[in-house]
Amino acid sequence: MSMNIGLDMMGGDLAPLEAVKGVQLYLKEVTNPATLWLVGDESKIRPLLQEYAIPEGAVRVVHSSQVIGMHEHPTKALKEKQQSSIAIGFHLLATGKMDAFISAGNTGAMLVGALYSLKPIDGIQRPTISTVIPKENGKTGVLLDVGLNSDCKAENLNQFATLGSLYAQHILGIGEPRVGLLNIGEEEGKGNILAQAAYPLLKENSHIHFIGNIEGRDLLLDKADVTVCEGFTGNVILKLAESLFDITRQHKTESEYFDRFDAEYYGGTPLLGVTKPVIIGHGISRSKSFLNMVKLAQKMLETDLLGKMKESFLS
């Protein structure tokens, strides 16, 4: 299966250098690499490709003359900067030239670009973004939504549970992922209006293995593999987890466990619920992040994760 994975070479604080170094790592490490489409300013990219000895046949360079800055208004920037690396990347993705697209650039522009140029999977009301949660026993879980949908309806959480479950199964290799609803108590009937309304829907969802409510203290323990919440709460948890990593570094605390809170370790987060793989990286992504994002895109394509998501929402 030949795969074409697009990489925004201008996205992120350390682009394009770290993106090129990530491409080099990927081509060294992966035995059956995809063809990488590198979208960005050719005059900046080509000298780096030579410097890092990237073989010409392994990549295709697509020139873009504009860059969307990290703090630009997403919709306005996409409209006004048609020649930006993000706009060109989504055009190539939407027209089928590329099978997946990755950027560590302006998150808002990536989300707006994905929602405008790709359709949500039939039946999905709102796409979502997730994060992986390192468990203290060495396992890994998924938390979603982590910031795309600050306010949600109960049905949104129910759909996130199905998407997160498929992701945990096919990408993290968890056989029958346990799904928990993040709440302020374990008993059914606890929580705010959203949690109370979501509980019965999750209980009846035949696509998932729902285990009930889980509390904040359970998140880092091996209680659930997939935890659902609305994006406001999820984003607070995500930022708190990132700060734990920073604090352990500042205090020079050696901990194999807290090392797994490093955003580099995972690369980026996929936008789940749209028809093609779109992966959004951290603004400070380094080479290892770019490597991991390309590997994630490849795994999503190889496992046909999006095909399996489509099937789940047909019934």
mmCIF file of C-alpha atoms in Angstrom:
data_model
loop_
_atom_site.group_PDB
_atom_site.id
_atom_site.type_symbol
_atom_site.label_atom_id
_atom_site.label_comp_id
_atom_site.label_asym_id
_atom_site.label_seq_id
_atom_site.Cartn_x
_atom_site.Cartn_y
_atom_site.Cartn_z
ATOM 1 C CA MET A 1 0.000 0.000 0.000
ATOM 2 C CA SER A 2 1.653 3.228 -1.121
ATOM 3 C CA MET A 3 1.043 6.101 1.242
ATOM 4 C CA ASN A 4 1.524 9.827 0.802
ATOM 5 C CA ILE A 5 1.872 11.719 4.071
ATOM 6 C CA GLY A 6 2.011 15.521 4.022
ATOM 7 C CA LEU A 7 4.123 17.502 6.466
ATOM 8 C CA ASP A 8 3.836 21.258 7.001
ATOM 9 C CA MET A 9 7.520 22.219 7.069
ATOM 10 C CA MET A 10 6.848 25.799 8.214
ATOM 11 C CA GLY A 11 4.615 25.000 11.217
ATOM 12 C CA GLY A 12 6.028 25.307 14.731
ATOM 13 C CA ASP A 13 8.542 27.502 16.511
ATOM 14 C CA LEU A 14 11.534 25.416 15.388
ATOM 15 C CA ALA A 15 10.542 24.831 11.764
ATOM 16 C CA PRO A 16 11.788 23.965 9.208
ATOM 17 C CA LEU A 17 15.016 22.640 10.797
ATOM 18 C CA GLU A 18 13.399 20.297 13.349
ATOM 19 C CA ALA A 19 10.895 19.070 10.757
ATOM 20 C CA VAL A 20 13.768 18.107 8.414
ATOM 21 C CA LYS A 21 15.578 16.358 11.282
ATOM 22 C CA GLY A 22 12.319 14.486 12.012
ATOM 23 C CA VAL A 23 12.125 13.389 8.360
ATOM 24 C CA GLN A 24 15.712 12.106 8.609
ATOM 25 C CA LEU A 25 14.877 10.094 11.760
ATOM 26 C CA TYR A 26 11.755 8.673 10.097
ATOM 27 C CA LEU A 27 13.572 7.515 6.963
ATOM 28 C CA LYS A 28 16.295 5.881 9.081
ATOM 29 C CA GLU A 29 13.916 4.157 11.478
ATOM 30 C CA VAL A 30 11.029 2.937 9.311
ATOM 31 C CA THR A 31 11.546 -0.017 6.975
ATOM 32 C CA ASN A 32 8.581 0.676 4.662
ATOM 33 C CA PRO A 33 8.340 4.471 4.702
ATOM 34 C CA ALA A 34 5.524 6.435 3.124
ATOM 35 C CA THR A 35 6.317 9.080 0.504
ATOM 36 C CA LEU A 36 6.572 12.351 2.425
ATOM 37 C CA TRP A 37 5.184 15.499 0.813
ATOM 38 C CA LEU A 38 7.029 18.425 2.361
ATOM 39 C CA VAL A 39 5.017 21.627 2.074
ATOM 40 C CA GLY A 40 6.897 24.861 2.643
ATOM 41 C CA ASP A 41 9.333 27.475 1.398
ATOM 42 C CA GLU A 42 11.542 25.630 -1.076
ATOM 43 C CA SER A 43 14.471 28.020 -0.633
ATOM 44 C CA LYS A 44 14.590 27.150 3.078
ATOM 45 C CA ILE A 45 13.812 23.440 2.803
ATOM 46 C CA ARG A 46 16.095 22.281 -0.029
ATOM 47 C CA PRO A 47 19.436 23.321 1.568
ATOM 48 C CA LEU A 48 18.410 21.506 4.777
ATOM 49 C CA LEU A 49 17.444 18.364 2.845
ATOM 50 C CA GLN A 50 20.941 18.364 1.324
ATOM 51 C CA GLU A 51 22.609 19.064 4.667
ATOM 52 C CA TYR A 52 20.780 16.146 6.326
ATOM 53 C CA ALA A 53 21.284 13.850 3.300
ATOM 54 C CA ILE A 54 17.586 13.196 2.660
ATOM 55 C CA PRO A 55 17.355 11.041 -0.500
ATOM 56 C CA GLU A 56 15.423 12.872 -3.233
ATOM 57 C CA GLY A 57 13.198 9.928 -4.109
ATOM 58 C CA ALA A 58 11.878 9.621 -0.556
ATOM 59 C CA VAL A 59 10.262 13.064 -0.443
ATOM 60 C CA ARG A 60 8.392 15.510 -2.648
ATOM 61 C CA VAL A 61 8.788 19.209 -2.003
ATOM 62 C CA VAL A 62 5.708 21.364 -2.587
ATOM 63 C CA HIS A 63 6.520 25.071 -2.552
ATOM 64 C CA SER A 64 4.433 27.470 -0.460
ATOM 65 C CA SER A 65 5.180 31.173 -0.404
ATOM 66 C CA GLN A 66 3.243 32.058 2.751
ATOM 67 C CA VAL A 67 3.176 30.996 6.411
ATOM 68 C CA ILE A 68 0.306 31.326 8.880
ATOM 69 C CA GLY A 69 1.786 32.678 12.122
ATOM 70 C CA MET A 70 1.030 31.083 15.481
ATOM 71 C CA HIS A 71 -1.130 33.989 16.669
ATOM 72 C CA GLU A 72 -3.033 34.828 13.492
ATOM 73 C CA HIS A 73 -6.822 34.526 13.353
ATOM 74 C CA PRO A 74 -7.397 31.032 11.872
ATOM 75 C CA THR A 75 -10.337 31.682 9.510
ATOM 76 C CA LYS A 76 -9.040 35.065 8.321
ATOM 77 C CA ALA A 77 -5.509 33.711 7.758
ATOM 78 C CA LEU A 78 -6.706 30.687 5.758
ATOM 79 C CA LYS A 79 -8.879 32.920 3.578
ATOM 80 C CA GLU A 80 -6.166 35.532 2.971
ATOM 81 C CA LYS A 81 -3.188 33.173 2.733
ATOM 82 C CA GLN A 82 -4.198 30.668 0.067
ATOM 83 C CA GLN A 83 -0.497 30.017 -0.634
ATOM 84 C CA SER A 84 0.341 29.146 2.970
ATOM 85 C CA SER A 85 1.712 25.708 3.835
ATOM 86 C CA ILE A 86 -1.456 24.841 5.809
ATOM 87 C CA ALA A 87 -3.865 25.935 3.033
ATOM 88 C CA ILE A 88 -1.881 24.053 0.356
ATOM 89 C CA GLY A 89 -1.615 20.977 2.612
ATOM 90 C CA PHE A 90 -5.390 20.785 3.047
ATOM 91 C CA HIS A 91 -5.954 21.316 -0.677
ATOM 92 C CA LEU A 92 -3.667 18.344 -1.448
ATOM 93 C CA LEU A 93 -5.380 16.262 1.243
ATOM 94 C CA ALA A 94 -8.905 17.118 0.072
ATOM 95 C CA THR A 95 -8.068 16.350 -3.573
ATOM 96 C CA GLY A 96 -6.589 12.944 -2.697
ATOM 97 C CA LYS A 97 -2.949 13.711 -3.570
ATOM 98 C CA MET A 98 -2.017 13.125 0.087
ATOM 99 C CA ASP A 99 -3.523 10.575 2.463
ATOM 100 C CA ALA A 100 -2.729 12.380 5.741
ATOM 101 C CA PHE A 101 -1.550 15.838 6.831
ATOM 102 C CA ILE A 102 0.563 16.892 9.818
ATOM 103 C CA SER A 103 1.426 20.331 11.204
ATOM 104 C CA ALA A 104 2.851 21.826 14.380
ATOM 105 C CA GLY A 105 1.664 25.249 13.208
ATOM 106 C CA ASN A 106 -1.357 27.361 14.137
ATOM 107 C CA THR A 107 -3.742 24.915 15.876
ATOM 108 C CA GLY A 108 -6.848 26.965 15.071
ATOM 109 C CA ALA A 109 -5.936 27.092 11.371
ATOM 110 C CA MET A 110 -5.420 23.321 11.368
ATOM 111 C CA LEU A 111 -8.839 22.748 12.926
ATOM 112 C CA VAL A 112 -10.630 25.250 10.673
ATOM 113 C CA GLY A 113 -8.794 23.879 7.610
ATOM 114 C CA ALA A 114 -9.771 20.310 8.470
ATOM 115 C CA LEU A 115 -13.417 21.156 9.129
ATOM 116 C CA TYR A 116 -13.748 23.208 5.926
ATOM 117 C CA SER A 117 -11.838 20.996 3.518
ATOM 118 C CA LEU A 118 -12.727 17.540 4.888
ATOM 119 C CA LYS A 119 -16.139 16.297 5.852
ATOM 120 C CA PRO A 120 -16.868 14.847 9.268
ATOM 121 C CA ILE A 121 -17.497 11.089 9.095
ATOM 122 C CA ASP A 122 -21.217 10.529 8.362
ATOM 123 C CA GLY A 123 -23.178 10.551 11.602
ATOM 124 C CA ILE A 124 -20.549 12.390 13.646
ATOM 125 C CA GLN A 125 -21.836 15.677 15.025
ATOM 126 C CA ARG A 126 -18.477 17.058 16.133
ATOM 127 C CA PRO A 127 -14.899 15.898 15.590
ATOM 128 C CA THR A 128 -12.708 15.779 18.700
ATOM 129 C CA ILE A 129 -9.088 15.926 19.800
ATOM 130 C CA SER A 130 -7.638 13.543 22.357
ATOM 131 C CA THR A 131 -4.472 13.120 24.359
ATOM 132 C CA VAL A 132 -2.739 10.038 25.644
ATOM 133 C CA ILE A 133 -2.529 9.619 29.406
ATOM 134 C CA PRO A 134 0.459 7.780 30.901
ATOM 135 C CA LYS A 135 -0.744 5.361 33.593
ATOM 136 C CA GLU A 136 1.415 4.786 36.654
ATOM 137 C CA ASN A 137 1.728 1.050 35.891
ATOM 138 C CA GLY A 138 3.285 1.711 32.478
ATOM 139 C CA LYS A 139 0.093 1.419 30.431
ATOM 140 C CA THR A 140 -1.386 4.216 28.319
ATOM 141 C CA GLY A 141 -4.916 5.620 28.191
ATOM 142 C CA VAL A 142 -6.804 8.182 26.109
ATOM 143 C CA LEU A 143 -8.612 11.317 27.293
ATOM 144 C CA LEU A 144 -11.026 13.214 25.042
ATOM 145 C CA ASP A 145 -12.073 15.921 24.318
ATOM 146 C CA VAL A 146 -9.081 18.066 25.302
ATOM 147 C CA GLY A 147 -10.024 21.461 23.960
ATOM 148 C CA LEU A 148 -11.826 21.417 20.628
ATOM 149 C CA ASN A 149 -15.339 21.337 22.119
ATOM 150 C CA SER A 150 -15.523 23.426 25.298
ATOM 151 C CA ASP A 151 -19.265 22.888 25.593
ATOM 152 C CA CYS A 152 -20.855 19.575 24.700
ATOM 153 C CA LYS A 153 -24.160 17.763 24.597
ATOM 154 C CA ALA A 154 -24.499 14.255 26.034
ATOM 155 C CA GLU A 155 -24.582 12.727 22.530
ATOM 156 C CA ASN A 156 -21.201 14.350 21.743
ATOM 157 C CA LEU A 157 -19.619 12.594 24.734
ATOM 158 C CA ASN A 158 -21.221 9.335 23.630
ATOM 159 C CA GLN A 159 -19.673 9.707 20.169
ATOM 160 C CA PHE A 160 -16.277 10.652 21.650
ATOM 161 C CA ALA A 161 -16.429 7.395 23.623
ATOM 162 C CA THR A 162 -16.819 5.359 20.416
ATOM 163 C CA LEU A 163 -14.027 7.272 18.630
ATOM 164 C CA GLY A 164 -11.686 7.014 21.633
ATOM 165 C CA SER A 165 -12.426 3.317 21.993
ATOM 166 C CA LEU A 166 -11.516 2.594 18.355
ATOM 167 C CA TYR A 167 -8.362 4.678 18.713
ATOM 168 C CA ALA A 168 -7.320 2.790 21.862
ATOM 169 C CA GLN A 169 -8.011 -0.526 20.142
ATOM 170 C CA HIS A 170 -6.252 0.021 16.824
ATOM 171 C CA ILE A 171 -3.502 2.518 17.678
ATOM 172 C CA LEU A 172 -2.667 1.632 21.297
ATOM 173 C CA GLY A 173 -3.410 -2.075 20.831
ATOM 174 C CA ILE A 174 -5.848 -2.407 23.757
ATOM 175 C CA GLY A 175 -8.162 -5.387 23.129
ATOM 176 C CA GLU A 176 -11.388 -4.270 24.803
ATOM 177 C CA PRO A 177 -10.887 -0.700 26.018
ATOM 178 C CA ARG A 178 -12.710 0.208 29.229
ATOM 179 C CA VAL A 179 -14.520 3.538 28.874
ATOM 180 C CA GLY A 180 -15.085 5.800 31.877
ATOM 181 C CA LEU A 181 -17.053 9.046 32.201
ATOM 182 C CA LEU A 182 -15.078 11.689 34.091
ATOM 183 C CA ASN A 183 -17.192 12.782 37.024
ATOM 184 C CA ILE A 184 -17.113 14.092 40.591
ATOM 185 C CA GLY A 185 -18.293 10.827 42.109
ATOM 186 C CA GLU A 186 -18.439 7.158 41.221
ATOM 187 C CA GLU A 187 -22.158 6.539 41.694
ATOM 188 C CA GLU A 188 -24.602 6.778 38.810
ATOM 189 C CA GLY A 189 -26.597 10.029 38.953
ATOM 190 C CA LYS A 190 -23.611 12.096 40.116
ATOM 191 C CA GLY A 191 -22.290 15.208 38.432
ATOM 192 C CA ASN A 192 -23.553 18.157 36.441
ATOM 193 C CA ILE A 193 -26.406 18.071 33.906
ATOM 194 C CA LEU A 194 -24.067 16.950 31.096
ATOM 195 C CA ALA A 195 -22.596 14.018 33.044
ATOM 196 C CA GLN A 196 -26.041 12.910 34.238
ATOM 197 C CA ALA A 197 -27.391 12.964 30.672
ATOM 198 C CA ALA A 198 -24.336 11.232 29.167
ATOM 199 C CA TYR A 199 -24.295 8.289 31.593
ATOM 200 C CA PRO A 200 -27.395 6.417 30.250
ATOM 201 C CA LEU A 201 -26.265 6.952 26.628
ATOM 202 C CA LEU A 202 -22.835 5.466 27.367
ATOM 203 C CA LYS A 203 -24.473 2.604 29.235
ATOM 204 C CA GLU A 204 -26.568 1.727 26.162
ATOM 205 C CA ASN A 205 -23.752 2.196 23.595
ATOM 206 C CA SER A 206 -23.087 -1.289 22.170
ATOM 207 C CA HIS A 207 -19.827 -0.173 20.477
ATOM 208 C CA ILE A 208 -18.039 0.383 23.798
ATOM 209 C CA HIS A 209 -17.255 -1.339 27.097
ATOM 210 C CA PHE A 210 -18.559 1.277 29.564
ATOM 211 C CA ILE A 211 -17.450 0.864 33.168
ATOM 212 C CA GLY A 212 -19.220 3.887 34.728
ATOM 213 C CA ASN A 213 -17.970 7.091 36.305
ATOM 214 C CA ILE A 214 -14.334 7.688 37.127
ATOM 215 C CA GLU A 215 -12.930 10.508 39.241
ATOM 216 C CA GLY A 216 -9.964 12.811 38.754
ATOM 217 C CA ARG A 217 -7.803 10.701 41.085
ATOM 218 C CA ASP A 218 -8.357 7.646 38.842
ATOM 219 C CA LEU A 219 -7.028 9.265 35.673
ATOM 220 C CA LEU A 220 -3.394 8.280 36.164
ATOM 221 C CA LEU A 221 -4.288 4.877 37.605
ATOM 222 C CA ASP A 222 -5.272 1.890 35.520
ATOM 223 C CA LYS A 223 -9.036 2.285 36.052
ATOM 224 C CA ALA A 224 -10.124 3.062 32.469
ATOM 225 C CA ASP A 225 -8.462 3.009 29.050
ATOM 226 C CA VAL A 226 -10.632 5.769 27.576
ATOM 227 C CA THR A 227 -11.954 8.696 29.589
ATOM 228 C CA VAL A 228 -14.532 11.101 28.153
ATOM 229 C CA CYS A 229 -15.306 14.663 29.193
ATOM 230 C CA GLU A 230 -16.087 17.989 27.526
ATOM 231 C CA GLY A 231 -13.151 19.988 26.153
ATOM 232 C CA PHE A 232 -13.054 22.598 28.916
ATOM 233 C CA THR A 233 -12.262 20.031 31.614
ATOM 234 C CA GLY A 234 -10.073 17.986 29.264
ATOM 235 C CA ASN A 235 -7.925 20.973 28.360
ATOM 236 C CA VAL A 236 -7.410 21.907 32.020
ATOM 237 C CA ILE A 237 -6.229 18.329 32.700
ATOM 238 C CA LEU A 238 -3.944 18.348 29.645
ATOM 239 C CA LYS A 239 -2.263 21.624 30.640
ATOM 240 C CA LEU A 240 -1.898 20.438 34.247
ATOM 241 C CA ALA A 241 -0.240 17.228 33.017
ATOM 242 C CA GLU A 242 2.166 19.234 30.839
ATOM 243 C CA SER A 243 3.097 21.387 33.845
ATOM 244 C CA LEU A 244 3.909 18.246 35.887
ATOM 245 C CA PHE A 245 6.579 17.410 33.327
ATOM 246 C CA ASP A 246 7.995 20.951 33.440
ATOM 247 C CA ILE A 247 8.079 20.915 37.253
ATOM 248 C CA THR A 248 9.934 17.573 37.417
ATOM 249 C CA ARG A 249 12.506 19.020 34.988
ATOM 250 C CA GLN A 250 12.937 22.229 36.990
ATOM 251 C CA HIS A 251 13.402 20.251 40.197
ATOM 252 C CA LYS A 252 15.721 17.805 38.421
ATOM 253 C CA THR A 253 13.481 14.956 39.561
ATOM 254 C CA GLU A 254 14.534 11.755 37.827
ATOM 255 C CA SER A 255 11.389 9.800 37.050
ATOM 256 C CA GLU A 256 10.756 7.359 34.236
ATOM 257 C CA TYR A 257 7.068 7.863 34.843
ATOM 258 C CA PHE A 258 7.026 11.659 34.576
ATOM 259 C CA ASP A 259 9.310 11.525 31.527
ATOM 260 C CA ARG A 260 6.273 10.103 29.730
ATOM 261 C CA PHE A 261 4.461 13.423 30.243
ATOM 262 C CA ASP A 262 6.823 15.015 27.714
ATOM 263 C CA ALA A 263 4.794 16.134 24.668
ATOM 264 C CA GLU A 264 7.728 15.008 22.465
ATOM 265 C CA TYR A 265 7.117 11.430 23.519
ATOM 266 C CA TYR A 266 3.827 11.279 21.611
ATOM 267 C CA GLY A 267 4.358 13.855 18.896
ATOM 268 C CA GLY A 268 0.902 15.194 18.241
ATOM 269 C CA THR A 269 -2.792 14.631 18.602
ATOM 270 C CA PRO A 270 -5.067 13.360 15.827
ATOM 271 C CA LEU A 271 -8.314 15.101 14.954
ATOM 272 C CA LEU A 272 -10.783 12.217 15.307
ATOM 273 C CA GLY A 273 -14.055 12.171 13.414
ATOM 274 C CA VAL A 274 -12.988 13.610 10.038
ATOM 275 C CA THR A 275 -12.554 11.454 6.924
ATOM 276 C CA LYS A 276 -8.728 11.574 6.685
ATOM 277 C CA PRO A 277 -5.884 11.558 9.235
ATOM 278 C CA VAL A 278 -5.024 15.084 10.416
ATOM 279 C CA ILE A 279 -2.436 15.363 13.167
ATOM 280 C CA ILE A 280 -1.780 18.542 15.125
ATOM 281 C CA GLY A 281 1.588 18.982 16.819
ATOM 282 C CA HIS A 282 2.789 21.115 19.688
ATOM 283 C CA GLY A 283 4.195 24.516 18.706
ATOM 284 C CA ILE A 284 7.546 23.583 20.250
ATOM 285 C CA SER A 285 7.800 20.278 18.376
ATOM 286 C CA ARG A 286 11.323 18.951 17.866
ATOM 287 C CA SER A 287 12.607 16.215 15.573
ATOM 288 C CA LYS A 288 11.337 13.361 17.761
ATOM 289 C CA SER A 289 7.822 14.858 17.703
ATOM 290 C CA PHE A 290 7.823 15.057 13.916
ATOM 291 C CA LEU A 291 9.059 11.456 13.728
ATOM 292 C CA ASN A 292 6.282 10.278 16.050
ATOM 293 C CA MET A 293 3.594 12.254 14.210
ATOM 294 C CA VAL A 294 4.544 10.708 10.862
ATOM 295 C CA LYS A 295 4.589 7.231 12.442
ATOM 296 C CA LEU A 296 1.149 7.861 13.952
ATOM 297 C CA ALA A 297 -0.262 8.981 10.577
ATOM 298 C CA GLN A 298 1.185 5.855 8.971
ATOM 299 C CA LYS A 299 -0.336 3.613 11.647
ATOM 300 C CA MET A 300 -3.742 5.277 11.241
ATOM 301 C CA LEU A 301 -3.568 4.534 7.502
ATOM 302 C CA GLU A 302 -2.219 0.986 7.879
ATOM 303 C CA THR A 303 -4.912 -0.019 10.387
ATOM 304 C CA ASP A 304 -7.627 1.761 8.330
ATOM 305 C CA LEU A 305 -8.731 3.417 11.570
ATOM 306 C CA LEU A 306 -10.979 5.892 9.758
ATOM 307 C CA GLY A 307 -12.686 3.107 7.802
ATOM 308 C CA LYS A 308 -13.455 1.385 11.099
ATOM 309 C CA MET A 309 -14.802 4.671 12.523
ATOM 310 C CA LYS A 310 -17.078 5.087 9.499
ATOM 311 C CA GLU A 311 -18.431 1.539 9.992
ATOM 312 C CA SER A 312 -19.236 2.230 13.665
ATOM 313 C CA PHE A 313 -21.389 5.220 12.773
ATOM 314 C CA LEU A 314 -23.314 3.515 9.961
ATOM 315 C CA SER A 315 -25.476 1.538 12.370
#
